[in-house]
PDB file of C-alpha atoms and ligand atoms in Angstrom:
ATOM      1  CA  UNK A  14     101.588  94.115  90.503  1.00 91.00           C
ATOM      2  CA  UNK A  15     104.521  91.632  91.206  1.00 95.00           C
ATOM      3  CA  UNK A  16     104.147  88.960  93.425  1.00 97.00           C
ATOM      4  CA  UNK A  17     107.154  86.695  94.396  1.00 97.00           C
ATOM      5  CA  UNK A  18     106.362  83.868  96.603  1.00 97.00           C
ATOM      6  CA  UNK A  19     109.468  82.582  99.100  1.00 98.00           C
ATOM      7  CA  UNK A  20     109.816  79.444 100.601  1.00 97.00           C
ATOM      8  CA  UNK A  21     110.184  81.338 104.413  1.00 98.00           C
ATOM      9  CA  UNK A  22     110.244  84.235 106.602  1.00 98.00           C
ATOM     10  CA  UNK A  23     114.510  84.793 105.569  1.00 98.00           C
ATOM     11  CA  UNK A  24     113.864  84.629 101.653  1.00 98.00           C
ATOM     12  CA  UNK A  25     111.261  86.986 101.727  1.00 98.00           C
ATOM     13  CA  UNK A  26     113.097  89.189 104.044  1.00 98.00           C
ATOM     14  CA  UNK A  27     116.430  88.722 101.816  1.00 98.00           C
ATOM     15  CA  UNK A  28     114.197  89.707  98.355  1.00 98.00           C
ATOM     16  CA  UNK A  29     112.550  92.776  99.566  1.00 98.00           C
ATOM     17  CA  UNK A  30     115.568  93.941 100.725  1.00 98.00           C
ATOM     18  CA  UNK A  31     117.592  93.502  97.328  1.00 98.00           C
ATOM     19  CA  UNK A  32     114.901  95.689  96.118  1.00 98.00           C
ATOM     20  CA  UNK A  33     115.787  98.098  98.312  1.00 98.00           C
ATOM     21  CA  UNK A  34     119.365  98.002  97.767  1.00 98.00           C
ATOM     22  CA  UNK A  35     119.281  98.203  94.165  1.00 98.00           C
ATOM     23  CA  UNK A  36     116.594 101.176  94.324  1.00 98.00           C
ATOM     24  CA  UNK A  37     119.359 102.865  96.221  1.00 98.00           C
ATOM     25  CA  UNK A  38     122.363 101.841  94.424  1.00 98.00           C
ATOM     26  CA  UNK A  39     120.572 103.235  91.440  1.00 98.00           C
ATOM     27  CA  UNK A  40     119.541 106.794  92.853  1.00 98.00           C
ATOM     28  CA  UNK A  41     121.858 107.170  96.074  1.00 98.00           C
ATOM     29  CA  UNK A  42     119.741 110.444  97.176  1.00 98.00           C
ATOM     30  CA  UNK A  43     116.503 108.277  96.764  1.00 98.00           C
ATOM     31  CA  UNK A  44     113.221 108.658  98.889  1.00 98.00           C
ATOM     32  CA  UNK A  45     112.693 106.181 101.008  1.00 98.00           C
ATOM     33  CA  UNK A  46     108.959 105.131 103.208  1.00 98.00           C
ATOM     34  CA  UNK A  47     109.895 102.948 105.830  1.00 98.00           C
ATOM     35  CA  UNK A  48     107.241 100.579 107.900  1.00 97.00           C
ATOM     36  CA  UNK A  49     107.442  99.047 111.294  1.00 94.00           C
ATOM     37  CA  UNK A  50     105.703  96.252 112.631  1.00 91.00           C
ATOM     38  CA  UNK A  51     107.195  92.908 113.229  1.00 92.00           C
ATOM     39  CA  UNK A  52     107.172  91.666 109.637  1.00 96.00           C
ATOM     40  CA  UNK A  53     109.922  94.200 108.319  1.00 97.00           C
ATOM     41  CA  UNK A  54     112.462  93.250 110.702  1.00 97.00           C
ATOM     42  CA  UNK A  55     113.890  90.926 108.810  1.00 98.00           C
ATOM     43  CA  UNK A  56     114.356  93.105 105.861  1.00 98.00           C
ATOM     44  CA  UNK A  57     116.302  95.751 108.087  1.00 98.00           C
ATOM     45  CA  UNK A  58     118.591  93.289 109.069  1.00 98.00           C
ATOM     46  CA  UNK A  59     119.736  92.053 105.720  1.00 98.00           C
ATOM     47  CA  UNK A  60     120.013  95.767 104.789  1.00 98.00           C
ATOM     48  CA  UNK A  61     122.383  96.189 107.694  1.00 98.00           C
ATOM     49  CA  UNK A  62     124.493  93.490 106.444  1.00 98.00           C
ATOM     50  CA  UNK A  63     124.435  94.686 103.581  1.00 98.00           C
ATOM     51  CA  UNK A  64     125.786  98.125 104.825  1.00 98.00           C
ATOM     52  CA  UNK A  65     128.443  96.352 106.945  1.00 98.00           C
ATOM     53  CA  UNK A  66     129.463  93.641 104.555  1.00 98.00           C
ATOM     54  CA  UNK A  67     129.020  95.086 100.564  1.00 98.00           C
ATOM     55  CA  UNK A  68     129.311  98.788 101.276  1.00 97.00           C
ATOM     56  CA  UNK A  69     125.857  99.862 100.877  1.00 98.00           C
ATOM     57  CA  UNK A  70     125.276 102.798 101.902  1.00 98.00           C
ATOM     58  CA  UNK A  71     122.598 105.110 102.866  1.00 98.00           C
ATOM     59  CA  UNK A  72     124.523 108.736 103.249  1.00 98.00           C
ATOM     60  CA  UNK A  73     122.016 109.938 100.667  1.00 98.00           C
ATOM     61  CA  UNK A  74     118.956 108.909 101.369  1.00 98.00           C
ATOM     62  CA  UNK A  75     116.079 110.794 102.551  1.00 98.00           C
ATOM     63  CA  UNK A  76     113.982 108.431 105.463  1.00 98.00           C
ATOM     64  CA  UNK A  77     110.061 108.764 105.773  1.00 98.00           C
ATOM     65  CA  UNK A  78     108.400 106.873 108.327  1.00 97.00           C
ATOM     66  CA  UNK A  79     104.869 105.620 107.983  1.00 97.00           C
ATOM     67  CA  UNK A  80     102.978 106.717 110.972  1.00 96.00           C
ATOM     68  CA  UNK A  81     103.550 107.119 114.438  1.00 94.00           C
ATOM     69  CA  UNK A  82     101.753 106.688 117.538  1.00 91.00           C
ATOM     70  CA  UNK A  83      99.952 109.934 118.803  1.00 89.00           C
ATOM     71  CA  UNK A  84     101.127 111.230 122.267  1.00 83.00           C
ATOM     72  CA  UNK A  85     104.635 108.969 121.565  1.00 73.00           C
ATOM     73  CA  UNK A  86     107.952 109.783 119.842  1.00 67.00           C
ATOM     74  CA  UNK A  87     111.910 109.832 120.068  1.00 62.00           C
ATOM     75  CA  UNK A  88     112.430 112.222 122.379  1.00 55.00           C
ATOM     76  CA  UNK A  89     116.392 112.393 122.724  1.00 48.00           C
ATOM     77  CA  UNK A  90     116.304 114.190 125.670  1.00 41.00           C
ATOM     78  CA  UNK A  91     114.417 111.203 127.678  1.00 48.00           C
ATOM     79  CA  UNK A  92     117.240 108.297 128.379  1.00 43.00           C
ATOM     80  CA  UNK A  93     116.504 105.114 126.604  1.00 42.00           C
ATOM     81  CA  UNK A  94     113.852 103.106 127.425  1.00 54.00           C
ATOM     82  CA  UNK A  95     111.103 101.059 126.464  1.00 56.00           C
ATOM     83  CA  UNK A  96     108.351 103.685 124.614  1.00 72.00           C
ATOM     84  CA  UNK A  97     105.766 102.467 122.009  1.00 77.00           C
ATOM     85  CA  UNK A  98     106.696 104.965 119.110  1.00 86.00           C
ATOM     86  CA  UNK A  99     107.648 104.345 115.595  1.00 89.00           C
ATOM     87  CA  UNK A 100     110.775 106.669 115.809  1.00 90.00           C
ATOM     88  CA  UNK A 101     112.341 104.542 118.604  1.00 88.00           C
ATOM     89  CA  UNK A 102     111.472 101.187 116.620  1.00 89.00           C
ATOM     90  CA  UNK A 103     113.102 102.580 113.447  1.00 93.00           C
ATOM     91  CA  UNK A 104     115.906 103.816 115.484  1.00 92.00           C
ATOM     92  CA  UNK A 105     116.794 100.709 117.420  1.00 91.00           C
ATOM     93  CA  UNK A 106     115.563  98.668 114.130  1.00 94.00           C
ATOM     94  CA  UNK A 107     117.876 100.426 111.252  1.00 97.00           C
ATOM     95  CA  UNK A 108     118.793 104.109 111.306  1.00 96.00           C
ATOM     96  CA  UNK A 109     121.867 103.436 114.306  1.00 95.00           C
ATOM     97  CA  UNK A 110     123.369 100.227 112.560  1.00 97.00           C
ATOM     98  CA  UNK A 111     123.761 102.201 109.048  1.00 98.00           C
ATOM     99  CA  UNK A 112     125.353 105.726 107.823  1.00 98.00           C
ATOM    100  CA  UNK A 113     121.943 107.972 107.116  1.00 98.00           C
ATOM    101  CA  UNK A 114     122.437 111.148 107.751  1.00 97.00           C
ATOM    102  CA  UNK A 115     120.053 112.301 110.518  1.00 93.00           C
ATOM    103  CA  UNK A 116     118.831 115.631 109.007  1.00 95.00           C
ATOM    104  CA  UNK A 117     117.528 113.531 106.556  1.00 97.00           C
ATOM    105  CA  UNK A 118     115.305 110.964 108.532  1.00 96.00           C
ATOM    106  CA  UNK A 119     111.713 112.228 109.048  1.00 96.00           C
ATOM    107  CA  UNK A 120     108.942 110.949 111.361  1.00 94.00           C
ATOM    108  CA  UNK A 121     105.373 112.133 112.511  1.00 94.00           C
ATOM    109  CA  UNK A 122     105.631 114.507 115.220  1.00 92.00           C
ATOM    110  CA  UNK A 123     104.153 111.948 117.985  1.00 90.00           C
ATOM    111  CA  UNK A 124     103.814 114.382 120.976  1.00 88.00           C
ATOM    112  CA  UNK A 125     102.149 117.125 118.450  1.00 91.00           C
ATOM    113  CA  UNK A 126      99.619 119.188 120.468  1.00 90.00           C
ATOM    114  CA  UNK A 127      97.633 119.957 116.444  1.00 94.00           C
ATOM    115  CA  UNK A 128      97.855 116.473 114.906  1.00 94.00           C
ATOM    116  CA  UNK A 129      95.888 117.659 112.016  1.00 95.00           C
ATOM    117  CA  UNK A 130      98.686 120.798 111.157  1.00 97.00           C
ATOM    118  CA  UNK A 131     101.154 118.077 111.623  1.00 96.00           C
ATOM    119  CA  UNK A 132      99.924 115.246 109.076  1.00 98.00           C
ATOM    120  CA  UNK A 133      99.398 118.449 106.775  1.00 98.00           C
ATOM    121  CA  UNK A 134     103.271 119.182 107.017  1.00 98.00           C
ATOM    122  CA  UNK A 135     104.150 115.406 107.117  1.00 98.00           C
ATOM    123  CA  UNK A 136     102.551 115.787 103.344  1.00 98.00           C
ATOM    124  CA  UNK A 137     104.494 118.784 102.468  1.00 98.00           C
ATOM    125  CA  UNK A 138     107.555 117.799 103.456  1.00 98.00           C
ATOM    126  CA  UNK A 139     106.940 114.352 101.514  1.00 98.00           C
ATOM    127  CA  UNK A 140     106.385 116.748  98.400  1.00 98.00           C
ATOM    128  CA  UNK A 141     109.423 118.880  99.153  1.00 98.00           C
ATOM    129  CA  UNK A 142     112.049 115.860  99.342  1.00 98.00           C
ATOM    130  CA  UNK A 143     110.279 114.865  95.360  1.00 98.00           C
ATOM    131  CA  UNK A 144     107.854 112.348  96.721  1.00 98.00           C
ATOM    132  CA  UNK A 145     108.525 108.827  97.732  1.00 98.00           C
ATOM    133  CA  UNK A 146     110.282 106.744  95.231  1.00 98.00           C
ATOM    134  CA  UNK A 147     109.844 103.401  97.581  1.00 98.00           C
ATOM    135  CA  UNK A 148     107.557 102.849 100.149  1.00 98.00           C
ATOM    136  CA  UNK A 149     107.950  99.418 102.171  1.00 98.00           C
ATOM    137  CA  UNK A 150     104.798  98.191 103.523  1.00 98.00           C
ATOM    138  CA  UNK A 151     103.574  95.500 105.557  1.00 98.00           C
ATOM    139  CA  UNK A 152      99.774  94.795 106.056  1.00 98.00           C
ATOM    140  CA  UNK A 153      97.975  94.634 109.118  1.00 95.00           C
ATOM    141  CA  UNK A 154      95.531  91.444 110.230  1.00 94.00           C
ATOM    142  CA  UNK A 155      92.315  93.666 109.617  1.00 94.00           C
ATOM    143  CA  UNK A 156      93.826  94.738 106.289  1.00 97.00           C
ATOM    144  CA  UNK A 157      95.292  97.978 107.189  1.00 96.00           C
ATOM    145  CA  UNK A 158      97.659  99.917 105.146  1.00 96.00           C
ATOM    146  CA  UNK A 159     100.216 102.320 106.834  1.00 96.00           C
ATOM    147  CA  UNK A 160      97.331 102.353 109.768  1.00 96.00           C
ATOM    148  CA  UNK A 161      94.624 102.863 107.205  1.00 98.00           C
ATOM    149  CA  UNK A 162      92.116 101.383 109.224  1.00 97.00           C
ATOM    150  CA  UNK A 163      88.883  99.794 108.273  1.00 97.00           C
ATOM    151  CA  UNK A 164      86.554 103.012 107.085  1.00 96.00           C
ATOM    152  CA  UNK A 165      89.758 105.396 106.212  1.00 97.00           C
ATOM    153  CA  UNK A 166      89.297 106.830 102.656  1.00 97.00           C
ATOM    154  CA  UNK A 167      91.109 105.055  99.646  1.00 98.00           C
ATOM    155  CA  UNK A 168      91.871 109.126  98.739  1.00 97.00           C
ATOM    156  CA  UNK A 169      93.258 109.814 102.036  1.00 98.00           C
ATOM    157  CA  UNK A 170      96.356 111.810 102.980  1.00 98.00           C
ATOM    158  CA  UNK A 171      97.907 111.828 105.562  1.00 98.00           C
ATOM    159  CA  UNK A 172      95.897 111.867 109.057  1.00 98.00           C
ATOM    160  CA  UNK A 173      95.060 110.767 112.952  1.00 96.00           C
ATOM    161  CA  UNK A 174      93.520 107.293 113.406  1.00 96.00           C
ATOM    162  CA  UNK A 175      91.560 105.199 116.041  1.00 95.00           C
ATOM    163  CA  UNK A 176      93.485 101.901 116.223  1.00 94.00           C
ATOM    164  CA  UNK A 177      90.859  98.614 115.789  1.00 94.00           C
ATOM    165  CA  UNK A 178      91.072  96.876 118.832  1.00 94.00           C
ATOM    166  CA  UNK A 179      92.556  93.780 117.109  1.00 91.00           C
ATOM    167  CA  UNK A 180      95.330  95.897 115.864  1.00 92.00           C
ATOM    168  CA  UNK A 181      95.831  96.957 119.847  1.00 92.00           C
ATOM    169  CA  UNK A 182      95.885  93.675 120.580  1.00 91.00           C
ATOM    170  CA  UNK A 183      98.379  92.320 118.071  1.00 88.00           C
ATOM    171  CA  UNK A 184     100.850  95.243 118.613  1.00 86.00           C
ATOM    172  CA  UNK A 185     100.748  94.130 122.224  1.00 88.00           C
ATOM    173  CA  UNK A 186     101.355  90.131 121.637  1.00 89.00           C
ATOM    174  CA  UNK A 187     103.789  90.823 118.760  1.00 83.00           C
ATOM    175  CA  UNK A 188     106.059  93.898 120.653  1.00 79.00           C
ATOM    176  CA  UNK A 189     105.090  95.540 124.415  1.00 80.00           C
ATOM    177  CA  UNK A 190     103.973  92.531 126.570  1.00 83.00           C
ATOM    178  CA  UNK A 191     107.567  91.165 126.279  1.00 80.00           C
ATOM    179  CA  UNK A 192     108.940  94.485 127.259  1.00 76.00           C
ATOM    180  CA  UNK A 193     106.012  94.900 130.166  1.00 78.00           C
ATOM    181  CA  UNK A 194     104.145  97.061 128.623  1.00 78.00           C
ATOM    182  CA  UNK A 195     100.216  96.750 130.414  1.00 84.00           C
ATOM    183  CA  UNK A 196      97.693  96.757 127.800  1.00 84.00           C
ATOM    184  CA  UNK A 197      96.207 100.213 129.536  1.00 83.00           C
ATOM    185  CA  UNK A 198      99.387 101.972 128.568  1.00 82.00           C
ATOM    186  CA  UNK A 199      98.542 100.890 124.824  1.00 84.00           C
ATOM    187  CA  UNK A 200      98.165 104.007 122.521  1.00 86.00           C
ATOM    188  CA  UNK A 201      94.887 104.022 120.841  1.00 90.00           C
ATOM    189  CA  UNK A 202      95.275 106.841 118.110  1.00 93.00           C
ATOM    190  CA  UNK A 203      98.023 106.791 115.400  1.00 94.00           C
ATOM    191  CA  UNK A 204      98.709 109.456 112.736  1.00 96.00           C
ATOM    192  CA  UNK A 205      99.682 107.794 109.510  1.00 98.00           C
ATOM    193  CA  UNK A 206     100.289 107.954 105.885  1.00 98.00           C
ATOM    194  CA  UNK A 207      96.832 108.287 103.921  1.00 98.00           C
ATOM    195  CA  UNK A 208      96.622 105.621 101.482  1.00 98.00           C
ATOM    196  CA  UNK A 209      96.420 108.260  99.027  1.00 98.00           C
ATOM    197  CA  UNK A 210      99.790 109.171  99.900  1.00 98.00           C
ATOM    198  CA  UNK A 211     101.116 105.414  99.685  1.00 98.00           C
ATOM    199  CA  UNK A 212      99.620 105.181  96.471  1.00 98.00           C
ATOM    200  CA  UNK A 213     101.711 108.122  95.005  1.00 98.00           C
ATOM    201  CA  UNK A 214     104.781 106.490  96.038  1.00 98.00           C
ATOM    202  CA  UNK A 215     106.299 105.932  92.754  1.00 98.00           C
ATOM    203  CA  UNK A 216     107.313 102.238  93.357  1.00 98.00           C
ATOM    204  CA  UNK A 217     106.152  99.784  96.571  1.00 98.00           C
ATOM    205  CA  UNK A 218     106.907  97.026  97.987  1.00 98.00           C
ATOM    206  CA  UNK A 219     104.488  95.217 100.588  1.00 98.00           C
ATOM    207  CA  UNK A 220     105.837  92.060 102.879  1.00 98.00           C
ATOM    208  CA  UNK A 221     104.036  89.723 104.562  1.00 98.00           C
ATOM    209  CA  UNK A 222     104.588  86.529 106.089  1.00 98.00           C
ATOM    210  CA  UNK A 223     103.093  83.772 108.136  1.00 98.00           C
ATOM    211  CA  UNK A 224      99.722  81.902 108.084  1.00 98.00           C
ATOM    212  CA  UNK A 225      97.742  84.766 110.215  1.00 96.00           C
ATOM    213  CA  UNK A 226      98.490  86.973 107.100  1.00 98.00           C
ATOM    214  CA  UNK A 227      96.824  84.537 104.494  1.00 98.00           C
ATOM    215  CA  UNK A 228      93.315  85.197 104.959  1.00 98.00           C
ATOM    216  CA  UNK A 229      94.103  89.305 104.556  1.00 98.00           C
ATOM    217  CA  UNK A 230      96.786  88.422 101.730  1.00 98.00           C
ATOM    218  CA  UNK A 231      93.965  87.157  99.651  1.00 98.00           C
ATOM    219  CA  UNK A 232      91.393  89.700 100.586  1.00 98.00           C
ATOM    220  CA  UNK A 233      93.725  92.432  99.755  1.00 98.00           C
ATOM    221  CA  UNK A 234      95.318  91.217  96.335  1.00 97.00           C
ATOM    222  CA  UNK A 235      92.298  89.192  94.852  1.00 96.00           C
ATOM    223  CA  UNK A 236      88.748  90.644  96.912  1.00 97.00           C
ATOM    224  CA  UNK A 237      86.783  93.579  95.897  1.00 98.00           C
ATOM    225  CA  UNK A 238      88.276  96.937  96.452  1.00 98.00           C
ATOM    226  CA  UNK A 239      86.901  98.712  99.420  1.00 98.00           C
ATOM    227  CA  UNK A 240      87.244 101.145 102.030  1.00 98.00           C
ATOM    228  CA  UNK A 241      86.913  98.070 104.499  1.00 98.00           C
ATOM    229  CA  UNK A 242      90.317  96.940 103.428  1.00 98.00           C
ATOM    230  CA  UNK A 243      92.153  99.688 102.935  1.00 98.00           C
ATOM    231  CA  UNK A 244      95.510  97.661 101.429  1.00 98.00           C
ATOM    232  CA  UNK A 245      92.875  96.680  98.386  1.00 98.00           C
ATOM    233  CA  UNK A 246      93.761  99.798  97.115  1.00 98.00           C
ATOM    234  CA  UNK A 247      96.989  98.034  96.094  1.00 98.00           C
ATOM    235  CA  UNK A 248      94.991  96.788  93.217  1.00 97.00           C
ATOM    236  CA  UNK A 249      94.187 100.208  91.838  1.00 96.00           C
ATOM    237  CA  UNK A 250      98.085 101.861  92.272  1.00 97.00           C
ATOM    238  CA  UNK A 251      99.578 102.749  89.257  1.00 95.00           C
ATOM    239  CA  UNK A 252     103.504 102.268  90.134  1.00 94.00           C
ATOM    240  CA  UNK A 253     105.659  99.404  90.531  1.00 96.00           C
ATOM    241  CA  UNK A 254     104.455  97.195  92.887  1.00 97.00           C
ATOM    242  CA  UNK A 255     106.688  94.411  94.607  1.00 97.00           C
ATOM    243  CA  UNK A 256     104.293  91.850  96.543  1.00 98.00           C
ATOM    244  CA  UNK A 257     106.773  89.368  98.660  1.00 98.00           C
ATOM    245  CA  UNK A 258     105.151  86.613 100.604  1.00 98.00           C
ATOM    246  CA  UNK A 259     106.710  83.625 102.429  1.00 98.00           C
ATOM    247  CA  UNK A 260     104.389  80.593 101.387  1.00 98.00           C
ATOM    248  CA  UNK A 261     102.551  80.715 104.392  1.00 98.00           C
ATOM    249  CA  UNK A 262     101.177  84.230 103.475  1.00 98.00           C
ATOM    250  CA  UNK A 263     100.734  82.886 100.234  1.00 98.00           C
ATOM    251  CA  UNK A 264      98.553  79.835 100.725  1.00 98.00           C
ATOM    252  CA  UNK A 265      95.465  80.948 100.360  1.00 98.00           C
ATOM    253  CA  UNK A 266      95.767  82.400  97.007  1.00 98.00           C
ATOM    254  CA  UNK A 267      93.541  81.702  94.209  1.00 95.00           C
ATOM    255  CA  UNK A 268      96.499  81.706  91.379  1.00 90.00           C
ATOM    256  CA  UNK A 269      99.627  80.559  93.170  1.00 93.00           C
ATOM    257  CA  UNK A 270     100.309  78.209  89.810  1.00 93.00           C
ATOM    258  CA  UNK A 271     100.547  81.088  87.868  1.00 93.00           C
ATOM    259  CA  UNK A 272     102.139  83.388  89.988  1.00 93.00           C
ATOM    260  CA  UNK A 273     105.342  80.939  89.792  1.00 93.00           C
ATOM    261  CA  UNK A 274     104.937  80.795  85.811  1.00 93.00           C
ATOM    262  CA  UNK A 275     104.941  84.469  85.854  1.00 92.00           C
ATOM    263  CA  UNK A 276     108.031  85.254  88.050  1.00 92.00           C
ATOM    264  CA  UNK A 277     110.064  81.805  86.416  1.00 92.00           C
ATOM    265  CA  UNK A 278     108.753  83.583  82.724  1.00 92.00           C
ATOM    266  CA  UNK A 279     109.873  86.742  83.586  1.00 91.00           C
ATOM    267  CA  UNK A 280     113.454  85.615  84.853  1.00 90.00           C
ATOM    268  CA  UNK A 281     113.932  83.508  81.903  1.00 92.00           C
ATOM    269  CA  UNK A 282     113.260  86.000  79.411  1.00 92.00           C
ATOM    270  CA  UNK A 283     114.722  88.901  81.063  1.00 89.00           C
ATOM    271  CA  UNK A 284     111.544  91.563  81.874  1.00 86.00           C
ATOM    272  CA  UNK A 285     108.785  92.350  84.265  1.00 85.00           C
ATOM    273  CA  UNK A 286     105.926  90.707  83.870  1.00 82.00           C
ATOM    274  CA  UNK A 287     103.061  91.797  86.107  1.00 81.00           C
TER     275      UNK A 287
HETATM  276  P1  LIG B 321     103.202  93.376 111.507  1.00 80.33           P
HETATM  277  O1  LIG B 321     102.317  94.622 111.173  1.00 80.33           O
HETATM  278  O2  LIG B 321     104.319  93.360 110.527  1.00 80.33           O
HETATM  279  O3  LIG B 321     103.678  93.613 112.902  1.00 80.33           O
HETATM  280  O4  LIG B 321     102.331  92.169 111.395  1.00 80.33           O
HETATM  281  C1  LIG B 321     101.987  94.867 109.858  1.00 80.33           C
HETATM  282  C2  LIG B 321     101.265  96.174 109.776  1.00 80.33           C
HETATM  283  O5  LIG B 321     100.637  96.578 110.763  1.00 80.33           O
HETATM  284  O6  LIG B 321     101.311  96.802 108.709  1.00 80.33           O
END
């Protein structure tokens, strides 16, 4: 894996979504995994400049978000207002400021009555579109992955989840008590991504920013692997992996030194170094 270390919250948000331009630029009909969460924000917004300033553009792309909130979704018929799902994030977030094509933006089915049938054809429609050539991740306090929580299988497709109460908690601080959300109306069960799925994606890129991250940054890249942790499987994927961290994320690494000599190495003489 790659890790780049950036001086704040913007830089990191500006790198990870060069990535993603240049992924797309290079493949215009590539497969995209998209995250929610707080962290990625940033990167949507460059990529919406992007869209509206340099002409990038996203009429190929295929769009698969990473989980959804069971008994939520974008429901078009419902007039806008202030729901908890993924679909309406990703919505307000990115898909209505750039030119995807809707047919091709997929989400969990959040109001599914047979969540199991649904993560099953979540996975084969993943496998229909090619698989996932870049999946943007963030990574949650207690480590999750997609919401891989604590005890979900490294192997794991896709599938239903109980939310830890700390993630309930931070979902609600970071997102629905400034839009007056109670913490009763707080959905408890998520289907998701496996991290068996993530880890096919053929390339990744995982953000992270902010001193509350550091503790699970290092756990994740330099702890033992485990089930506990589900984003330590990071250390076992085979693609390439982008790791972006503002410093504060960063701080409690082990080898900051020589993550700098690797990424200053690799721009001076021209290759990846990992
Ligand atoms: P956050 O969530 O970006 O809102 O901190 C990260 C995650 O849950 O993966």
């Amino acid at each position: 894996m790659t890790i780049f270390i950036r001086d704040n919250y913007n830089e990191m948000s500006k790198a990870a979504a060069k990535i993603i331009a240049k992924q797309i630029k290079e493949k215009p009909d590539s497969v995209i995994g998209l995250a929610t969460g707080f962290t990625p924000i940033g990167t949507y917004r460059e990529l919406i400049r992007m869209h509206k300033e340099e002409g990038l553009s996203f009429k190929g792309v295929t769009a698969f978000t990473l989980y959804e909130f069971l008994g939520e979704g974008f429901d078009i018929i419902k007039p806008y207002g202030l729901d908890k799902s993924s679909a309406r994030y990703m919505h307000e977030e990115f898909f209505k400021h750039v030119d995807i094509d809707k047919k091709n933006i997929h989400y969990f089915d959040g109001f599914t009555d047979d969540p199991r049938r649904t993560c099953q054809e979540y996975e084969e429609k993943i496998k229909a579109a090619g698989g996932i050539d870049l999946q943007l991740l963030g990574i949650g306090r207690d480590g999750h992955w997609g919401y891989n929580e604590p005890g979900s299988s490294l192997g794991s497709r896709s599938h239903v989840v109980a939310l830890t109460k700390q993630t309930i908690d931070d979902n609600y601080e970071d997102f629905y008590r400034k839009v007056g959300i109670t913490k009763d109306e707080m959905p408890h069960f998520a289907l998701t991504m496996g991290v068996g799925t993530i880890l096919d994606a053929r390339k990744l890129i995982l953000v992270a920013s902010g001193t509350k991250k550091a503790e699970i940054v290092q756990e994740a890249l330099e702890g033992p692997i485990t089930a506990q942790i589900t984003s330590t499987a990071i250390q076992l994927y085979a693609g390439e992996a982008t790791i972006i961290l503002d410093a504060d994320a960063a701080s409690m690494l082990s080898n900051i030194e020589h993550i700098k000599h690797t990424e200053a190495m690799s721009k001076k003489y021209g290759f990846r170094a990992e």
